[in-house]
Tab-separated table of C-alpha atoms in Angstrom:
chain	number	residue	atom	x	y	z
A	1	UNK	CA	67.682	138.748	68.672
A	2	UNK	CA	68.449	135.537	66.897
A	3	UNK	CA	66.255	136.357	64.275
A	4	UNK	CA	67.787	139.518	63.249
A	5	UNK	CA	71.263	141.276	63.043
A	6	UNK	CA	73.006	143.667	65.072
A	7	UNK	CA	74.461	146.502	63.195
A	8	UNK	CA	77.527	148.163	64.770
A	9	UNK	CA	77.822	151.313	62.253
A	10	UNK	CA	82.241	151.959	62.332
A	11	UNK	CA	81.734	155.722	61.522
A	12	UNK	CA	84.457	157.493	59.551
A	13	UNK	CA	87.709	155.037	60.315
A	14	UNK	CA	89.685	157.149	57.396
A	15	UNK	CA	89.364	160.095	59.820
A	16	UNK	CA	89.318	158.613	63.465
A	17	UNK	CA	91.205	155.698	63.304
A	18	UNK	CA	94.920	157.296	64.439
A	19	UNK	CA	95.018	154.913	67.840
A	20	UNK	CA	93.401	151.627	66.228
A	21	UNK	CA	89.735	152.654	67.644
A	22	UNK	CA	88.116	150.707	65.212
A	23	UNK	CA	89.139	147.649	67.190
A	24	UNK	CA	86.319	148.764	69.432
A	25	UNK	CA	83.590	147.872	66.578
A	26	UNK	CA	85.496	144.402	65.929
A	27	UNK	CA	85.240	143.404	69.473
A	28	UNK	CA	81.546	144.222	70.102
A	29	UNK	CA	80.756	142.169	66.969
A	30	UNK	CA	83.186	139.383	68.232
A	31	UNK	CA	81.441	139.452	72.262
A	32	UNK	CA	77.944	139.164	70.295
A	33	UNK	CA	78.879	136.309	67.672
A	34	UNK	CA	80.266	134.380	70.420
A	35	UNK	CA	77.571	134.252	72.484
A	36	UNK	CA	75.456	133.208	69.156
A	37	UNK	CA	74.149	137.444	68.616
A	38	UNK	CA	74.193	138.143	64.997
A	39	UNK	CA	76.033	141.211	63.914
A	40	UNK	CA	77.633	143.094	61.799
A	41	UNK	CA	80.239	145.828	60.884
A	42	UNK	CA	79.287	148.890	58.629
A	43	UNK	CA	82.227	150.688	57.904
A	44	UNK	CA	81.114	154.728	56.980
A	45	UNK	CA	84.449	156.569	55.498
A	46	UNK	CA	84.450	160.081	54.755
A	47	UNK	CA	82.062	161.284	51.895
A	48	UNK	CA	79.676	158.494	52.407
A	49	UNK	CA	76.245	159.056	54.563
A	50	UNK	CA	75.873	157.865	57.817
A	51	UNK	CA	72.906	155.449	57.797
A	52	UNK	CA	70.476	156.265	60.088
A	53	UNK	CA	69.090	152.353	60.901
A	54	UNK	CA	72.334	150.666	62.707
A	55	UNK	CA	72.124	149.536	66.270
A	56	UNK	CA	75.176	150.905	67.464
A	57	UNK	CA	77.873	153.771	66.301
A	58	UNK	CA	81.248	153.850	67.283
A	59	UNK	CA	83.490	156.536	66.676
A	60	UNK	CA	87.581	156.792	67.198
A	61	UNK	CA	89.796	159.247	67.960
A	62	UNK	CA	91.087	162.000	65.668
A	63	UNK	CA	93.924	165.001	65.569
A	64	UNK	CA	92.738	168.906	65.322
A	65	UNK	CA	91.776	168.793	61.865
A	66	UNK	CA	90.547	165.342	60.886
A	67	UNK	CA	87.881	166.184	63.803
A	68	UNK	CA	87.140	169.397	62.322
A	69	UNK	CA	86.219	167.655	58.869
A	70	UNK	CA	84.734	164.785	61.224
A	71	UNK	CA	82.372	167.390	62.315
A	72	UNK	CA	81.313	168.989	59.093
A	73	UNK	CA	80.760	165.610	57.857
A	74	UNK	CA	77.920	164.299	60.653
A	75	UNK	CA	76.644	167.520	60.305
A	76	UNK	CA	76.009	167.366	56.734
A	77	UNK	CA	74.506	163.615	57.366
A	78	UNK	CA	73.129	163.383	60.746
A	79	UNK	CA	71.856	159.878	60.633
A	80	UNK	CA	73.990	159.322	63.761
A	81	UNK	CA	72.410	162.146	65.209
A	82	UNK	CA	68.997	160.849	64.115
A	83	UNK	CA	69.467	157.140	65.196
A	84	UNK	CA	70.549	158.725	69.007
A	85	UNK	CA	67.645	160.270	69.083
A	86	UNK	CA	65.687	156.930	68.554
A	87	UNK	CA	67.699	155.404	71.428
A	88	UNK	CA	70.601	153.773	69.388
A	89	UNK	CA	73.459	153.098	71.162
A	90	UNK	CA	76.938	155.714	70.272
A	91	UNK	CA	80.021	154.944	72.025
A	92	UNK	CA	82.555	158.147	71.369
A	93	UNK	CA	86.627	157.901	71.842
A	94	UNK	CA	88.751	160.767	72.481
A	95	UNK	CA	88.110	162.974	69.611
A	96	UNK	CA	84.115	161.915	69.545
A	97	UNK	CA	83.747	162.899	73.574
A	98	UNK	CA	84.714	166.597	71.880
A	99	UNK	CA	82.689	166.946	69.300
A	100	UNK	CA	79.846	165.015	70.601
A	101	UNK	CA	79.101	168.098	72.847
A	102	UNK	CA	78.080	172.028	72.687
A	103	UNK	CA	81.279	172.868	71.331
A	104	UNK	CA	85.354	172.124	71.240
A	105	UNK	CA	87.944	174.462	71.246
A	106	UNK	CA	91.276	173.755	69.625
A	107	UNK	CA	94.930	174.339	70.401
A	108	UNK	CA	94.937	177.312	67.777
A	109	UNK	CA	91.787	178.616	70.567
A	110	UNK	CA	88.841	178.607	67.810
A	111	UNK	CA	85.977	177.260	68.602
A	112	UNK	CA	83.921	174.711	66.871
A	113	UNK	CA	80.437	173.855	67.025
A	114	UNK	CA	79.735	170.277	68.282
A	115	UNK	CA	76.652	168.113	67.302
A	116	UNK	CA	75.176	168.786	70.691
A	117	UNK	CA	74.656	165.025	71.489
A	118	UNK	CA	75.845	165.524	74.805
A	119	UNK	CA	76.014	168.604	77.386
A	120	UNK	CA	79.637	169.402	77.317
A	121	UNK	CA	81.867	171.639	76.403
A	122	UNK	CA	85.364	170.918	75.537
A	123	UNK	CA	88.748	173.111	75.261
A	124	UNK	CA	92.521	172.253	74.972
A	125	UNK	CA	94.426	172.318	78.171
A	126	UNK	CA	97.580	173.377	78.699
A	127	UNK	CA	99.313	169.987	78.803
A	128	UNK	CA	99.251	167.221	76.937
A	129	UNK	CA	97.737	163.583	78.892
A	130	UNK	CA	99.413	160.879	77.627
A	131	UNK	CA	99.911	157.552	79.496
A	132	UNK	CA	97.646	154.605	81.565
A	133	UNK	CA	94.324	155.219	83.100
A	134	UNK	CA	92.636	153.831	86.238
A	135	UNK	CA	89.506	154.928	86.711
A	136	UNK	CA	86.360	153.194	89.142
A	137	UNK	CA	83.346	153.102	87.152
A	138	UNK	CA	80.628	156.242	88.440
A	139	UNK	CA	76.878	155.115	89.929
A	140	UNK	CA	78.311	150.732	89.382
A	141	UNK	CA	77.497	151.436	85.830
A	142	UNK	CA	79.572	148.281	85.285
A	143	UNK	CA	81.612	145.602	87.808
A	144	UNK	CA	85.515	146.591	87.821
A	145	UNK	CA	88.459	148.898	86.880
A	146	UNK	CA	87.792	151.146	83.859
A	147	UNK	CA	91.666	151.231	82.174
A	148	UNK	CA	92.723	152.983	79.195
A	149	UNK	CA	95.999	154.775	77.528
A	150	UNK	CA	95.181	158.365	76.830
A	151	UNK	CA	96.500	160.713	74.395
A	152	UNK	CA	94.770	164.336	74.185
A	153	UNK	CA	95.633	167.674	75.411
A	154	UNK	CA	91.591	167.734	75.564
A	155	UNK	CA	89.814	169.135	78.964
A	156	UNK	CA	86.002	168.621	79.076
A	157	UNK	CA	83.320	169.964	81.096
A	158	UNK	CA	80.244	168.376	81.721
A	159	UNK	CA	76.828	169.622	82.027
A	160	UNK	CA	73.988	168.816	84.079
A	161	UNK	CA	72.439	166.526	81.683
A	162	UNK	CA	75.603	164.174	81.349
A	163	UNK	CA	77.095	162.183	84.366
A	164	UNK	CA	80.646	160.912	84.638
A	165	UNK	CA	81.236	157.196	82.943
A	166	UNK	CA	84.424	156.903	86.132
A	167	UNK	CA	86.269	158.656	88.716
A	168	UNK	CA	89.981	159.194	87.892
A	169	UNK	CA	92.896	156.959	90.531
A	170	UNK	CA	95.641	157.048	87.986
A	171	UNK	CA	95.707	159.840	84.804
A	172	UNK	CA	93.708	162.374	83.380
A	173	UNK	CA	90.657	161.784	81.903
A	174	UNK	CA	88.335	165.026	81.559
A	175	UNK	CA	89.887	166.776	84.224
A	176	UNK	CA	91.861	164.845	86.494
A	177	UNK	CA	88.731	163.824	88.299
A	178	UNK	CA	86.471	162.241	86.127
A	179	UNK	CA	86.714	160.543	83.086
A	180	UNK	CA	84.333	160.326	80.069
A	181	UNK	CA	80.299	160.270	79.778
A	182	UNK	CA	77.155	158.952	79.850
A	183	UNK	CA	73.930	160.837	78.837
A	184	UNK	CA	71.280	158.401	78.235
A	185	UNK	CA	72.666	155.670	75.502
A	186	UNK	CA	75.540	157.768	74.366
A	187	UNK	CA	78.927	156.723	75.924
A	188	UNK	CA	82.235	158.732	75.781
A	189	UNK	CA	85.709	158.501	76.847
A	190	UNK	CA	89.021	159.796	76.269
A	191	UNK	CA	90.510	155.884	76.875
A	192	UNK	CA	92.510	153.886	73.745
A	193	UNK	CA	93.480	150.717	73.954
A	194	UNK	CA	91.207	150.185	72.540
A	195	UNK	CA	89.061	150.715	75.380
A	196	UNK	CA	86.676	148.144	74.518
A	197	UNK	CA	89.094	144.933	74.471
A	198	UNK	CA	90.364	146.559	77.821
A	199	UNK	CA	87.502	146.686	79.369
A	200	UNK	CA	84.881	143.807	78.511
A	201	UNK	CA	82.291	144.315	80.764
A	202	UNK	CA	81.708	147.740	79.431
A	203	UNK	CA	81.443	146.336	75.639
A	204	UNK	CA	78.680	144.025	77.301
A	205	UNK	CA	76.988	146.892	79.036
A	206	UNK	CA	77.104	148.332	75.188
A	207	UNK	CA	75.430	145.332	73.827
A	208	UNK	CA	73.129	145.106	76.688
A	209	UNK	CA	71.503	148.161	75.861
A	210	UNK	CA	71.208	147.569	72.107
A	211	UNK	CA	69.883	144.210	72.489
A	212	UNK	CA	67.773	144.310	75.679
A	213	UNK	CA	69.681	141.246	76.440
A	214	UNK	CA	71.280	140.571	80.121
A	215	UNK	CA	74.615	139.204	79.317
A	216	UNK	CA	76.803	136.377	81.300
A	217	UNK	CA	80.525	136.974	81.419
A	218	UNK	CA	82.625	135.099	79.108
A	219	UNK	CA	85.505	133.180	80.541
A	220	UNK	CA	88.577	134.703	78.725
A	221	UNK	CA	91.967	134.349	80.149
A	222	UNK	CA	93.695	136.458	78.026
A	223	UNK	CA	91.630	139.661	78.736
A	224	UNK	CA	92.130	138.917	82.549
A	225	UNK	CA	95.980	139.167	82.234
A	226	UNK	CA	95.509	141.735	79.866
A	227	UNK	CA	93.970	143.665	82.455
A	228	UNK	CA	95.430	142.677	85.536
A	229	UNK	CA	99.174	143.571	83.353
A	230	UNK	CA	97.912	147.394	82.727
A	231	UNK	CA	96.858	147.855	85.945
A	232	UNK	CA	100.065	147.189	87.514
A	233	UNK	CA	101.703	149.428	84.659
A	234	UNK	CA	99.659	152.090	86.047
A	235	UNK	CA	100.844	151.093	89.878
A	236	UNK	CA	97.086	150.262	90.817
């Protein structure tokens, strides 16, 4: 991979960038530079079409109607969708777990069309979940605690064609059982954070499968106390 650069498409921060999501593109492009990867960051804003050639997509979290436009948008240029469908890796937060799937339902109870990336369906619950996440990663998709802050009144139901990405100790998640999605190299949670700078072994599982590359850990102090201070925030 020395040879040639990573591409980490940052798709539509002026829409889905309410919890500072886009710190998840910044920190895959950090984990791969320091290990000597080249990459790099394509932002995608809103009127602009997705490119259909990047390596990995990332995609933030969103309220009711700057998902809604989210939605019209990758519909109208699918090179996401396209580039999935290739095997590029798409990691979804929050408001991209909901549209990723069949179909989303909002607090005002219509119903959107997703872009059918994933077999889900999602619908507003009847409470808001805000506040830390423990969750143990489902099938050792990835050594330790998943963590995460969560903000959605989001409920999401997955199909037979999507497993769990965790099992819920502490929060919400999905359902109050499990938390997020995997469906082949598509990845989803409801988790902020952001997620990835929470959870560093799940950035490298990210990288892993766009690069084919098997990953050693890096040695950084800071995340550990990071980590170790959230999870006895959350009482775990």
């Amino acid at each position: 991979m020395n040879d040639s650069v990573v591409r980490v498409a940052l798709v539509l921060p002026d829409l889905l960038g309410t919890y500072g999501d886009f710190g998840n593109a910044v920190v895959l492009e950090k984990r791969m530079a320091w290990r000597g990867i080249r990459a790099e960051i394509v932002p995608v804003n809103f009127g602009q079409p997705v490119p259909d050639s990047c390596d990995i997509y990332v995609v933030g979290g969103g309220e009711d109607t700057a998902q809604t436009l989210a939605v019209r948008h990758l519909r109208d240029h699918p090179g996401m969708q396209r580039a999935a469908a290739r095997g590029a890796v798409v990691l979804g937060v929050c408001a991209g777990i909901q549209i990723f799937g069949e179909s989303f339902t909002r607090a005002d109870q219509v119903t959107h069309a997703g872009l059918g990336l994933l077999d889900s369906t999602s619908h507003a619950g009847g409470s808001r979940a805000i506040g830390e996440v423990i969750a143990t990663p489902a099938d050792g998709l990835f050594d330790g605690l998943l963590t995460g802050f969560e903000n959605h009144q989001g409920r999401t139901v997955l199909g037979p064609s999507a497993r769990p990405l965790a099992h819920v100790k502490v929060g919400t998640g999905n359902d109050g059982s499990v938390e997020g999605a995997v469906q082949g190299r598509i990845l989803c949670t409801y988790l902020h954070g952001p997620v990835l700078p929470r959870n560093p072994a799940l950035a490298d599982l990210l990288i892993e499968w766009a690069t084919g590359l098997k990953l050693r850990p890096l040695d950084l102090p800071a995340v550990t106390q990071l980590r170790s201070e959230r999870a006895k925030a959350a009482g775990v």
